[in-house]
PDB file of C-alpha atoms and ligand atoms in Angstrom:
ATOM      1  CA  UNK A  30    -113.338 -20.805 -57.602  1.00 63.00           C
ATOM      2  CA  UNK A  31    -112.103 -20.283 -53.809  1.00 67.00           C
ATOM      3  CA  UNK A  32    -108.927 -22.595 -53.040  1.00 79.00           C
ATOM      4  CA  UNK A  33    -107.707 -22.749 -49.521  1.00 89.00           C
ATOM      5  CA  UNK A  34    -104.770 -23.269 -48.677  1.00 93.00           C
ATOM      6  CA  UNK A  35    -103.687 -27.478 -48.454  1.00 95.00           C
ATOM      7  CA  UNK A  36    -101.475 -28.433 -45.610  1.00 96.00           C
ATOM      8  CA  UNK A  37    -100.718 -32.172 -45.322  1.00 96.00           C
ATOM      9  CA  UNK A  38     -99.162 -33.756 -42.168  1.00 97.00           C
ATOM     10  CA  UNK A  39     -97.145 -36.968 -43.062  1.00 96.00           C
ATOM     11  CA  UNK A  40     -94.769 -39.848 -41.883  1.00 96.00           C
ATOM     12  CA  UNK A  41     -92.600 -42.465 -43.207  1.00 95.00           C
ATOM     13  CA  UNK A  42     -93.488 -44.215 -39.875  1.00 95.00           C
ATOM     14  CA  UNK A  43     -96.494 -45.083 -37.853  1.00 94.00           C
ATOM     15  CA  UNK A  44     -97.013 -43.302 -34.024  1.00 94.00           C
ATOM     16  CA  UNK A  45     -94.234 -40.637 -34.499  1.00 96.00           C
ATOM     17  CA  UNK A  46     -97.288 -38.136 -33.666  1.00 96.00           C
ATOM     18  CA  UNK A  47     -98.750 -36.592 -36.934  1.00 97.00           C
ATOM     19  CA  UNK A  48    -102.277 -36.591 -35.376  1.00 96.00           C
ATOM     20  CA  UNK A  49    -100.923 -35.154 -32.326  1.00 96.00           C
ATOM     21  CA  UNK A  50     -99.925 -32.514 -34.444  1.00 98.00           C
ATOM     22  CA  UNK A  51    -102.276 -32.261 -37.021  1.00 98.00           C
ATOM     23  CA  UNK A  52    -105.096 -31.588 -34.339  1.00 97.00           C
ATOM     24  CA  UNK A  53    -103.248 -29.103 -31.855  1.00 97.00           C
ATOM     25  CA  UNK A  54    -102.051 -27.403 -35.223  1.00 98.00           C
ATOM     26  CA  UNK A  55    -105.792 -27.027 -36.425  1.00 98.00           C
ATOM     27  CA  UNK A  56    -107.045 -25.738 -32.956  1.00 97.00           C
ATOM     28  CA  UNK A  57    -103.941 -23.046 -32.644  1.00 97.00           C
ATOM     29  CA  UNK A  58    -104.967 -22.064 -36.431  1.00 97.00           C
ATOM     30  CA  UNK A  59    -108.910 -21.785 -35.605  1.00 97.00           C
ATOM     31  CA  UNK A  60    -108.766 -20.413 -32.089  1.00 97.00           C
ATOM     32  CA  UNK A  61    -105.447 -18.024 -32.049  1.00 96.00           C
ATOM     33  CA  UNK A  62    -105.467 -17.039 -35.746  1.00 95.00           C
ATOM     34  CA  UNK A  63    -108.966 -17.061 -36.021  1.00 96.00           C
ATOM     35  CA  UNK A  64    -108.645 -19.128 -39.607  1.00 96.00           C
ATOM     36  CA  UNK A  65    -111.466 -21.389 -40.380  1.00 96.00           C
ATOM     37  CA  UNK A  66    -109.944 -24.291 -40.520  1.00 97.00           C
ATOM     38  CA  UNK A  67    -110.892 -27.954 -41.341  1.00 98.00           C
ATOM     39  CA  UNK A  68    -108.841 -30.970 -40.332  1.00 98.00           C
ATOM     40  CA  UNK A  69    -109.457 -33.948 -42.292  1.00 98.00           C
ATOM     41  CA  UNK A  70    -108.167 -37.543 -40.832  1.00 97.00           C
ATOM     42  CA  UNK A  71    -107.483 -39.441 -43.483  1.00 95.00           C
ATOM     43  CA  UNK A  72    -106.372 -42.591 -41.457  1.00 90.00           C
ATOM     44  CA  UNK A  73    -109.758 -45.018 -42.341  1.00 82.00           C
ATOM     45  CA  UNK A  74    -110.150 -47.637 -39.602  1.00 81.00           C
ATOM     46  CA  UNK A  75    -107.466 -46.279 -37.633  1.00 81.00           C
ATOM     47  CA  UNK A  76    -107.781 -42.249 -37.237  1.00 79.00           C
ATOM     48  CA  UNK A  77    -107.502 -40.934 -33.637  1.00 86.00           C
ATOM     49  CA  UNK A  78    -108.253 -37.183 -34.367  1.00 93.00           C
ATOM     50  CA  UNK A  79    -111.565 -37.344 -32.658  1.00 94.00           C
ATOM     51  CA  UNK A  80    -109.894 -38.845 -29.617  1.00 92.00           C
ATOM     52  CA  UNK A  81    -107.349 -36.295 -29.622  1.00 93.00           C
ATOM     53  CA  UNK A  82    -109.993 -33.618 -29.731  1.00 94.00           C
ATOM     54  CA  UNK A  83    -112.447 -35.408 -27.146  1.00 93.00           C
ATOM     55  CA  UNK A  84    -115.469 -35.431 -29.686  1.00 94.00           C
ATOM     56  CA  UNK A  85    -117.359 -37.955 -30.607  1.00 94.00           C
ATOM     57  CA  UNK A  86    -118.256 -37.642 -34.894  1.00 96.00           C
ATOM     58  CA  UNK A  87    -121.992 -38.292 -35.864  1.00 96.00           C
ATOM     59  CA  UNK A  88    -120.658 -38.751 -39.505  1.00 96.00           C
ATOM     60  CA  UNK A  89    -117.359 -39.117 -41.352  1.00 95.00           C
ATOM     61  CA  UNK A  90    -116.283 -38.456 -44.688  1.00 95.00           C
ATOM     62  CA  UNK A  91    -117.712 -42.055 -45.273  1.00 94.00           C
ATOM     63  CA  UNK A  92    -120.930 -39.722 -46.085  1.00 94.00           C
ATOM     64  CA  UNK A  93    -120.006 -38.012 -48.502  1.00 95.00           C
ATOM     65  CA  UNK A  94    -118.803 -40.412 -50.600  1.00 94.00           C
ATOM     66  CA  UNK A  95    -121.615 -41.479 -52.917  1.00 93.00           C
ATOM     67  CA  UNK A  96    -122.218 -37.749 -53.706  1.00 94.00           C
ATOM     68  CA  UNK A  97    -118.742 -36.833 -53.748  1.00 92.00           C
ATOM     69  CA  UNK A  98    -119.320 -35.300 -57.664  1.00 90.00           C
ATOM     70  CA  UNK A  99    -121.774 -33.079 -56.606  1.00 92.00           C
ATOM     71  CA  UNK A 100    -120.927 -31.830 -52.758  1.00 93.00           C
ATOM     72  CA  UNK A 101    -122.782 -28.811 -51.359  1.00 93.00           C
ATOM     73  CA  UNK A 102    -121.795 -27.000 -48.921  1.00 93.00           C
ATOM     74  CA  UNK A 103    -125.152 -28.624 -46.775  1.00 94.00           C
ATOM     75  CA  UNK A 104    -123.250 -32.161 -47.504  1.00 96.00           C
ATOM     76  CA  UNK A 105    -120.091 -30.337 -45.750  1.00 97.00           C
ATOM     77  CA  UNK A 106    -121.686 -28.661 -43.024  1.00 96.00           C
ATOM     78  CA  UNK A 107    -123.644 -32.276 -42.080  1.00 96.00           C
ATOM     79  CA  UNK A 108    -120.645 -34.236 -42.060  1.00 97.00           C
ATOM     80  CA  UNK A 109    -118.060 -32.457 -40.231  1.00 98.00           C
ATOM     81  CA  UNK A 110    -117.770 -31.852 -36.136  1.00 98.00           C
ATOM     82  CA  UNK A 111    -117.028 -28.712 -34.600  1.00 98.00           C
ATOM     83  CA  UNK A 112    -114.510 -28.542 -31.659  1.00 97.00           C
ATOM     84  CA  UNK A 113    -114.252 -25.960 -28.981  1.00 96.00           C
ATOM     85  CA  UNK A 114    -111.537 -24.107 -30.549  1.00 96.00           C
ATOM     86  CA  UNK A 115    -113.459 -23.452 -34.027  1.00 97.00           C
ATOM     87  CA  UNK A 116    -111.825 -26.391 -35.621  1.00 98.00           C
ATOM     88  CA  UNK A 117    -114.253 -28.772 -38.084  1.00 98.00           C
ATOM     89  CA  UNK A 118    -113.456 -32.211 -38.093  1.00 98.00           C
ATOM     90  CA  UNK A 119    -114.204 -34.074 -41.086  1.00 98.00           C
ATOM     91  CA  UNK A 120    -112.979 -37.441 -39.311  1.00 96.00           C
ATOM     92  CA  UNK A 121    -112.129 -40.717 -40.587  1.00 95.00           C
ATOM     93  CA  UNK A 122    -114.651 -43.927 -41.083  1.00 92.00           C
ATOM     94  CA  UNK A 123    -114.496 -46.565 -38.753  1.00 88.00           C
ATOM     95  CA  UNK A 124    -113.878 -48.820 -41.681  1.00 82.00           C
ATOM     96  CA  UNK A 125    -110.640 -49.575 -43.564  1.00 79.00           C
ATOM     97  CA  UNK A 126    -111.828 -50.709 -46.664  1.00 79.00           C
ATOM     98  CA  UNK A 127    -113.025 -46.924 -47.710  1.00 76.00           C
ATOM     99  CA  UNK A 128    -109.375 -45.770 -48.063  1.00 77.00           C
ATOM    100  CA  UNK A 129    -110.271 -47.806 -51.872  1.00 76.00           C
ATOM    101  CA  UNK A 130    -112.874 -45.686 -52.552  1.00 81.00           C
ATOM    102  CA  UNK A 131    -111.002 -42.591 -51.360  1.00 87.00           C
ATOM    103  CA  UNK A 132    -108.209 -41.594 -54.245  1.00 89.00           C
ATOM    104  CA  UNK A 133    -106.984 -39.134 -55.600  1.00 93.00           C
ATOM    105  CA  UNK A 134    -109.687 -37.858 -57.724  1.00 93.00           C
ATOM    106  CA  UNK A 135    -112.042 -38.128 -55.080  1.00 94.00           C
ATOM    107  CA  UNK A 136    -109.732 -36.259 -52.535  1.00 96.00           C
ATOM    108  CA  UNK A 137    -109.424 -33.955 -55.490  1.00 95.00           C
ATOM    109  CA  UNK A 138    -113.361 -33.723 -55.409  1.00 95.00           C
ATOM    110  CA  UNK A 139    -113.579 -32.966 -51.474  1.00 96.00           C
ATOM    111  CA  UNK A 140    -110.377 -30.737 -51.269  1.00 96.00           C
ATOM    112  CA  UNK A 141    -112.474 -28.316 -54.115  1.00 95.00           C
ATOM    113  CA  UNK A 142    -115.532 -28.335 -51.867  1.00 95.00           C
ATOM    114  CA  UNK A 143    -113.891 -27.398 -48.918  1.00 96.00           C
ATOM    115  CA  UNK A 144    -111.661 -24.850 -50.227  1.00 94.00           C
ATOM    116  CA  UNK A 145    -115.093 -23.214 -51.339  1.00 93.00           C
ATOM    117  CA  UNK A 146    -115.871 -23.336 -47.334  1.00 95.00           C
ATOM    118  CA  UNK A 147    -112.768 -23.076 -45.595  1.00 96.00           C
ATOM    119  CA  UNK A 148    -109.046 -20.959 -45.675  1.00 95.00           C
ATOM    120  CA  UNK A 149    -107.659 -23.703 -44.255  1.00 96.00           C
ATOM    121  CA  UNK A 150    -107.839 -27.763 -44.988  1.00 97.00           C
ATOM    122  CA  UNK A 151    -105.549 -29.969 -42.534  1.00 98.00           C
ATOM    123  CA  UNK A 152    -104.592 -33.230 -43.674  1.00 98.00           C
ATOM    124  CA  UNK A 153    -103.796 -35.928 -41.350  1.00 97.00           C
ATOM    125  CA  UNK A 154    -102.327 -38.611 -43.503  1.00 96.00           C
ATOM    126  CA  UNK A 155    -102.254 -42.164 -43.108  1.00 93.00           C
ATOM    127  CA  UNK A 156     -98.880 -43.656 -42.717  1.00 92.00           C
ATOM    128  CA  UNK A 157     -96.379 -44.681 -45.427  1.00 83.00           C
ATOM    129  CA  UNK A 158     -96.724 -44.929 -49.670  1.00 82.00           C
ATOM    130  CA  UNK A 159     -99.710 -45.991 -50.231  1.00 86.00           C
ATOM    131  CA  UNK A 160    -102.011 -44.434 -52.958  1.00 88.00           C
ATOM    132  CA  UNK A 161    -103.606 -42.132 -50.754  1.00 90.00           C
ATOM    133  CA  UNK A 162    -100.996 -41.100 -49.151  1.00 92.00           C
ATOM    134  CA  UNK A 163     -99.084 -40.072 -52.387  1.00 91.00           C
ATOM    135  CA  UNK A 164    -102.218 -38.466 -54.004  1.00 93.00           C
ATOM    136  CA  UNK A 165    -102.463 -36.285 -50.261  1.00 95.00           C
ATOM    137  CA  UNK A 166     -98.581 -35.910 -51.165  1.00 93.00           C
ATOM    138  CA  UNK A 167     -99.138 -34.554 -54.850  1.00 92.00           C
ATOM    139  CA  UNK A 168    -102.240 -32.540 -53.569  1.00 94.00           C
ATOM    140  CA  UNK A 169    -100.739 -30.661 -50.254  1.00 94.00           C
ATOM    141  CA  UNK A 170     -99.608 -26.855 -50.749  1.00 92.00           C
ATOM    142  CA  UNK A 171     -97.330 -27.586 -47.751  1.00 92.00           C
ATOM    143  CA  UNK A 172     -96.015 -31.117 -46.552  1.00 94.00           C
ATOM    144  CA  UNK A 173     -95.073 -31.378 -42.999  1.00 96.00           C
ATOM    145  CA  UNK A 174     -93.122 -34.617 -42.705  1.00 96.00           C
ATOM    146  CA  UNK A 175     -93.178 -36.082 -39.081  1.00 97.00           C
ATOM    147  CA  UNK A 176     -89.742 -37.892 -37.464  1.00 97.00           C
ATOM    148  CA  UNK A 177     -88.982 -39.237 -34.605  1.00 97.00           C
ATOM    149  CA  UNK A 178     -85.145 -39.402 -33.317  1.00 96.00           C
ATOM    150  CA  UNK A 179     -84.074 -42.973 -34.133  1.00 94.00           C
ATOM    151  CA  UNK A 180     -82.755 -44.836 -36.624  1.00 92.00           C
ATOM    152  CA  UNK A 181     -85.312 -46.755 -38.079  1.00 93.00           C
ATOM    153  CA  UNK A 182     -87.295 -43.582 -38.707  1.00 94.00           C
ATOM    154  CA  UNK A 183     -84.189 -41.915 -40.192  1.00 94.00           C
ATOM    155  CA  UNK A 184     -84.159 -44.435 -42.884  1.00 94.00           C
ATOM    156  CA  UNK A 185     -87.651 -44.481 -43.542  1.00 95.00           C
ATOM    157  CA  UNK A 186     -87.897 -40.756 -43.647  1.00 95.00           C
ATOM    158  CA  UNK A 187     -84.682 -40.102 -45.908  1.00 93.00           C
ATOM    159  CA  UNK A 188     -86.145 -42.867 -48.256  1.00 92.00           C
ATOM    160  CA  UNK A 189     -89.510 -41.763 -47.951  1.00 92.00           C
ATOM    161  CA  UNK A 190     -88.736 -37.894 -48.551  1.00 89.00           C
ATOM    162  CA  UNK A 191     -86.016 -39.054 -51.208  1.00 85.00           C
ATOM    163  CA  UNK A 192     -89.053 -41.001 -53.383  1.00 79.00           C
ATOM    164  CA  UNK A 193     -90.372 -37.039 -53.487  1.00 76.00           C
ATOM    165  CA  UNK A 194     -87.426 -35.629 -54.687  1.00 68.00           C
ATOM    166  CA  UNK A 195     -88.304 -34.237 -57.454  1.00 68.00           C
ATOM    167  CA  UNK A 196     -91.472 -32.231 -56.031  1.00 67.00           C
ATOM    168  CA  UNK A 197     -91.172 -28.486 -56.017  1.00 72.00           C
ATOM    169  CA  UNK A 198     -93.582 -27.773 -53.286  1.00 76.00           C
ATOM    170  CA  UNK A 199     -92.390 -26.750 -49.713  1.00 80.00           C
ATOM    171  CA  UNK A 200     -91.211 -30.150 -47.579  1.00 85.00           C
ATOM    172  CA  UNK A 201     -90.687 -29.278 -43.654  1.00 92.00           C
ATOM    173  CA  UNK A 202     -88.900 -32.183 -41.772  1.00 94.00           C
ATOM    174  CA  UNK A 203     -90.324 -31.543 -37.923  1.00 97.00           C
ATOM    175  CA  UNK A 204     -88.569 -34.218 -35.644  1.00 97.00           C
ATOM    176  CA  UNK A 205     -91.117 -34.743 -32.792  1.00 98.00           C
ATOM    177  CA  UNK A 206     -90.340 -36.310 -29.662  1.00 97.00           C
ATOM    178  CA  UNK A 207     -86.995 -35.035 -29.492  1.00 97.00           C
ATOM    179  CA  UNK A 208     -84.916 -35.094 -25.921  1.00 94.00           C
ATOM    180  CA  UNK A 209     -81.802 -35.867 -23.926  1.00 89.00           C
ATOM    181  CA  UNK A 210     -80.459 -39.024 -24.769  1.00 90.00           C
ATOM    182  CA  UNK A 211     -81.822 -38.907 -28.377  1.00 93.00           C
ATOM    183  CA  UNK A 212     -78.959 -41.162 -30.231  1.00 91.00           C
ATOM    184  CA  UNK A 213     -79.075 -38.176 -33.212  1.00 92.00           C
ATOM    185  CA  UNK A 214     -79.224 -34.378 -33.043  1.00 93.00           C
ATOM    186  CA  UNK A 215     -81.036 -32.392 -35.563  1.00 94.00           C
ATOM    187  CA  UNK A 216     -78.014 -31.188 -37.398  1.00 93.00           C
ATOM    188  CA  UNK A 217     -76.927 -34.696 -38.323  1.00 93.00           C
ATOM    189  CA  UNK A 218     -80.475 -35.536 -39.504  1.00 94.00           C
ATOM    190  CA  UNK A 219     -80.732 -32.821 -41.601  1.00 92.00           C
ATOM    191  CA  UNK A 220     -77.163 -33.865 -42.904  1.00 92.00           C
ATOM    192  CA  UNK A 221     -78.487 -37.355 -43.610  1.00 90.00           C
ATOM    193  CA  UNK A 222     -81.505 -36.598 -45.208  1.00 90.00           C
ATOM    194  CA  UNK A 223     -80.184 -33.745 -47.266  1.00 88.00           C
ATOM    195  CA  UNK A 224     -82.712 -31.588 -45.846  1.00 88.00           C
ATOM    196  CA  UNK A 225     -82.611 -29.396 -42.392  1.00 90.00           C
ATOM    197  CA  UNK A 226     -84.849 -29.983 -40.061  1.00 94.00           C
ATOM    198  CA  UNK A 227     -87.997 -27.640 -39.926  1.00 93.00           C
ATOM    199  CA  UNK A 228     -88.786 -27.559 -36.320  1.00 96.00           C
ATOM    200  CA  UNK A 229     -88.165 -30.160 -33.122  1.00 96.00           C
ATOM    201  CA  UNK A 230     -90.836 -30.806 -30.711  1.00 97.00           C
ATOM    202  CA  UNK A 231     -90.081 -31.818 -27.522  1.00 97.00           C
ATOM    203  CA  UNK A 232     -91.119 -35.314 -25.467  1.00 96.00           C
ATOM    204  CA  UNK A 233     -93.495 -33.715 -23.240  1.00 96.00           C
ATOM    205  CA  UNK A 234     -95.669 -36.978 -21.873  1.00 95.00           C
ATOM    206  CA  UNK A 235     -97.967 -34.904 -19.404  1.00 94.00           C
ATOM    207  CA  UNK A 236     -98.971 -32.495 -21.781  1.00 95.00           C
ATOM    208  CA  UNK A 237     -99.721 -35.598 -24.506  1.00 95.00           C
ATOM    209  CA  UNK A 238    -101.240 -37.454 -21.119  1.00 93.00           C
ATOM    210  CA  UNK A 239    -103.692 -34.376 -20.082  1.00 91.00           C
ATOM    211  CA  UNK A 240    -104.381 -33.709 -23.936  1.00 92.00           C
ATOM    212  CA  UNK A 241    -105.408 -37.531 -24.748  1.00 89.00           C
ATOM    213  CA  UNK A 242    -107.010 -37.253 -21.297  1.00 87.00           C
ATOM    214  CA  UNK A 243    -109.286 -34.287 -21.774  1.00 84.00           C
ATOM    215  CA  UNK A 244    -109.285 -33.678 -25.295  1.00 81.00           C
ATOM    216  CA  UNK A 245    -107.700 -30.654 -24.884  1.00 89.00           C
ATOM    217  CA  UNK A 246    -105.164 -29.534 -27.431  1.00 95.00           C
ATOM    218  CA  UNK A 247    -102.081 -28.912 -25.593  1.00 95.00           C
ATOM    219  CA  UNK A 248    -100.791 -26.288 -27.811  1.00 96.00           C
ATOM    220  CA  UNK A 249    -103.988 -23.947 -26.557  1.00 95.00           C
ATOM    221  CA  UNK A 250    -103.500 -24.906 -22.828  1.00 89.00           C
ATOM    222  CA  UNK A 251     -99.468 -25.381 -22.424  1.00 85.00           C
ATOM    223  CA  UNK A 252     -97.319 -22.291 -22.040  1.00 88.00           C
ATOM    224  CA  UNK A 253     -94.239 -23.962 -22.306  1.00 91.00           C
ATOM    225  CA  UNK A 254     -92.488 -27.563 -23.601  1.00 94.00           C
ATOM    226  CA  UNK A 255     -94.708 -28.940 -26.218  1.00 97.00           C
ATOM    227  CA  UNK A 256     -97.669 -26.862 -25.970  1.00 97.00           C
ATOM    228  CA  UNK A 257     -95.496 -23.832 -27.045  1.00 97.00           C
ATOM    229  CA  UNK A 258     -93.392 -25.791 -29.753  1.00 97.00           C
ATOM    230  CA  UNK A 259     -96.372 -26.223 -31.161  1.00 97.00           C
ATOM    231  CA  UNK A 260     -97.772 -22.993 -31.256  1.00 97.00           C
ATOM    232  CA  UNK A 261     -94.622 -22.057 -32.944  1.00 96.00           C
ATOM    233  CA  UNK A 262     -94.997 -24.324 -35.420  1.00 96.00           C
ATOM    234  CA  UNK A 263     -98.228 -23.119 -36.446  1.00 97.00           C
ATOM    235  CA  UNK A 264     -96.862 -19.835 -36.958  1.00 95.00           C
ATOM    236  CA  UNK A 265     -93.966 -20.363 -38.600  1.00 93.00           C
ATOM    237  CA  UNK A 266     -96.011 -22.861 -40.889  1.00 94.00           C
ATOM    238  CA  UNK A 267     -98.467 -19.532 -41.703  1.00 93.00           C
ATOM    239  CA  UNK A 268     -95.630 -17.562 -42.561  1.00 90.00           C
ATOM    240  CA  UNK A 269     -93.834 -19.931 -44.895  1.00 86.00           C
ATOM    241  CA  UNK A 270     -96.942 -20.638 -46.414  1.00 85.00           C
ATOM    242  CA  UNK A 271     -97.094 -16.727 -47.305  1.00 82.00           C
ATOM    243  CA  UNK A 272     -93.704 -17.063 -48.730  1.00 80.00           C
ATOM    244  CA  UNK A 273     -94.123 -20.294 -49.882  1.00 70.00           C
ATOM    245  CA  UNK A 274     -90.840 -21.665 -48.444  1.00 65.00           C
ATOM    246  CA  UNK A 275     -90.193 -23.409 -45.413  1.00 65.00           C
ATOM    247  CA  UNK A 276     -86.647 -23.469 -44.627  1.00 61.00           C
ATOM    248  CA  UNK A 277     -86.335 -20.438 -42.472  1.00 55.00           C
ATOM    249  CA  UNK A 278     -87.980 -21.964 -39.332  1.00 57.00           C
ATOM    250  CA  UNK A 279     -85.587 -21.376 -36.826  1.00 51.00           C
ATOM    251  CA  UNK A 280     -85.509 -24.731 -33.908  1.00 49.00           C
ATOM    252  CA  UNK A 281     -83.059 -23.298 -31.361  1.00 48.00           C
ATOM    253  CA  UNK A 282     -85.010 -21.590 -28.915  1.00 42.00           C
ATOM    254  CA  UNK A 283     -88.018 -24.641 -28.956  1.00 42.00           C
TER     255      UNK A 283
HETATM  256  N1  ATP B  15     -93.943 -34.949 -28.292  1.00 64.16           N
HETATM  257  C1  ATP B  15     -94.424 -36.054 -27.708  1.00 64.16           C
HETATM  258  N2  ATP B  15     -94.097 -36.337 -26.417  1.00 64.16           N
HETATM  259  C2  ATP B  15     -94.549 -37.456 -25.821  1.00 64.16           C
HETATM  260  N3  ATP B  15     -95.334 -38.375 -26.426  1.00 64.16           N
HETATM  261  C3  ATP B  15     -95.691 -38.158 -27.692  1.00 64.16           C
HETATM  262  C4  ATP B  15     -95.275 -36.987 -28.407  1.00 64.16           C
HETATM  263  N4  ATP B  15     -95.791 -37.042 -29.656  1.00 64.16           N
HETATM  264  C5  ATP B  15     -96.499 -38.179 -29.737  1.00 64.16           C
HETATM  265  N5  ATP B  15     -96.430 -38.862 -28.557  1.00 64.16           N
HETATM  266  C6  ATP B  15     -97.017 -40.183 -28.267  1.00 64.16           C
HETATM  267  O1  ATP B  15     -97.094 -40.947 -29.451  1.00 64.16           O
HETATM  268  C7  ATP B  15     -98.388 -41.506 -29.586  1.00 64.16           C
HETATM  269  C8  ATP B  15     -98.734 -41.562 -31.059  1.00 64.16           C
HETATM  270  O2  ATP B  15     -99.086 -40.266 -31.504  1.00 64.16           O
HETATM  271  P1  ATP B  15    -100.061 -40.091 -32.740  1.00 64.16           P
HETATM  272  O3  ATP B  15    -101.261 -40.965 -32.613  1.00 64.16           O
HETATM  273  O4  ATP B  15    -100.275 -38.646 -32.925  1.00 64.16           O
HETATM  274  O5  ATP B  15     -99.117 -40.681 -33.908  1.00 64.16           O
HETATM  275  P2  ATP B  15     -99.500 -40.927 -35.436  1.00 64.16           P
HETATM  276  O6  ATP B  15     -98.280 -40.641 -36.222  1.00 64.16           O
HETATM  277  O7  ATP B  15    -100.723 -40.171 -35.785  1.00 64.16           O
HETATM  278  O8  ATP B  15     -99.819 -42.493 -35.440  1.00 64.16           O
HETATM  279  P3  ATP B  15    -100.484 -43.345 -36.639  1.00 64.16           P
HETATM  280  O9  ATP B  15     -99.357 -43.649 -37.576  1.00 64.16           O
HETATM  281  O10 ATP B  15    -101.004 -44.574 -35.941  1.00 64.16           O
HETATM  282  O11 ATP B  15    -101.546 -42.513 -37.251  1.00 64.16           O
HETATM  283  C9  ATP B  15     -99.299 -40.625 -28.749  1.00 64.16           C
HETATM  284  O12 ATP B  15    -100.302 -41.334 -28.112  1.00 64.16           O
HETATM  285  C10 ATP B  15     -98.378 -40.101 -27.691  1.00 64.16           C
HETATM  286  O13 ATP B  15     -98.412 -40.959 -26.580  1.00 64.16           O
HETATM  287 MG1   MG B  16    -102.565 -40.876 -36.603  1.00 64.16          MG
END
């Protein structure tokens, strides 16, 4: 059976950016590296992938539930929206009740269908421990945990990566929204949390502005700030993912 490669885009804390990144991450993988890629938003009720990527989803994964045991690859191609860049969407159900019906055997069930379809599944996880979240946690080759530089997320994220402690798969801490006047630096997160800090993404407001304005991922249309941090990201997330390690990303010259 064909298995793609799983990578799951997390946060201790809500609106620190993982759909931000999960979506410009999935375009730079489809359109630059020419991967087929799916992104998957997870969030039920509350997903904002399809507003990130300016397209408007004639089904979610809400569909495939009741024949989640026996997906085709017909069931996949139905439900998921294509972008400009390549991407698929599989996006999330306006209603938050489904995240019940969606656990982890039944993530289990879609992640084997679209491995069968796709190199590439993106996760875009909802927020915090809940049992979704730690089944996408269990689940994800590669678990991009999403900061921002302040101290309640500091103590969410070195309790929420700390609850994971004993997991052997690759855990990259990317600190997002990162600029002058940040009260920490990188170096003493990573000291705090016992883990260094993947990659930092700058606060870039126009290029977030002119990507939630045109549904244009900003990694594909910015040559500098976040645009290119991101891009970067996406590559150095490829190549740990060969070596299945993450810690050699180096954040200086974002
Ligand atoms: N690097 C950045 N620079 C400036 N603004 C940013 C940056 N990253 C994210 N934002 C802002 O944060 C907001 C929240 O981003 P996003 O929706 O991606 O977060 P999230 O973690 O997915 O939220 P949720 O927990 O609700 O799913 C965006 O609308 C954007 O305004
Ligand atoms: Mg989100």
């Amino acid at each position: 059976m064909k298995r793609s490669l799983v990578i799951g885009v997390f946060s201790a804390k809500g609106g620190v950016g993982k759909s931000l990144i999960a979506s410009n991450l999935g375009a730079v993988f489809a359109e630059r590296h020419k991967i087929p890629t799916v992104l998957v938003d997870l969030a039920a009720g509350l997903g904002g992938a399809d507003l990130l990527l300016d397209v408007q989803p004639e089904r979610t994964w809400a569909a495939l539930l009741p024949v989640m045991d026996e997906l085709m690859p017909q069931h996949l191609e139905l439900a998921v929206t294509p972008h400009a860049s390549g991407l698929h969407l599989l996006a999330s159900p306006e209603v938050p009740d489904l995240h019940a019906d969606m656990q982890r055997p039944t993530l289990e069930a879609l992640l084997a269908a679209l491995g069968q379809e796709y190199t590439l599944v993106l996760l875009d996880v909802p927020t915090g421990l809940g049992v979704l979240n730690v089944a996408a946690f269990h689940l994800a080759d590669i678990r991009l945990v999403v900061m921002t530089p302040d101290a309640p997320a500091l103590r969410a994220t070195q309790r929420y990566v700390g609850g994971f402690a004993q997991s052997e798969k690759p855990v990259g801490l990317v600190l997002n929204q990162y600029g002058r006047g940040a009260p920490v630096n990188p170096k003493e997160i990573g000291e705090h949390i016992n883990r260094p800090v993947y990659a930092v993404l700058p606060v870039d407001s126009s290029a977030v502005w002119a990507n939630i304005s045109y549904g244009k991922p900003c990694a594909l249309k910015r040559r500098r700030g976040l645009g290119h941090a991101l891009r970067r990201l996406a590559s150095a997330t490829l190549k740990a993912a060969k070596r299945n390690a993450l810690w050699e990303y180096d954040s200086s010259s974002n």
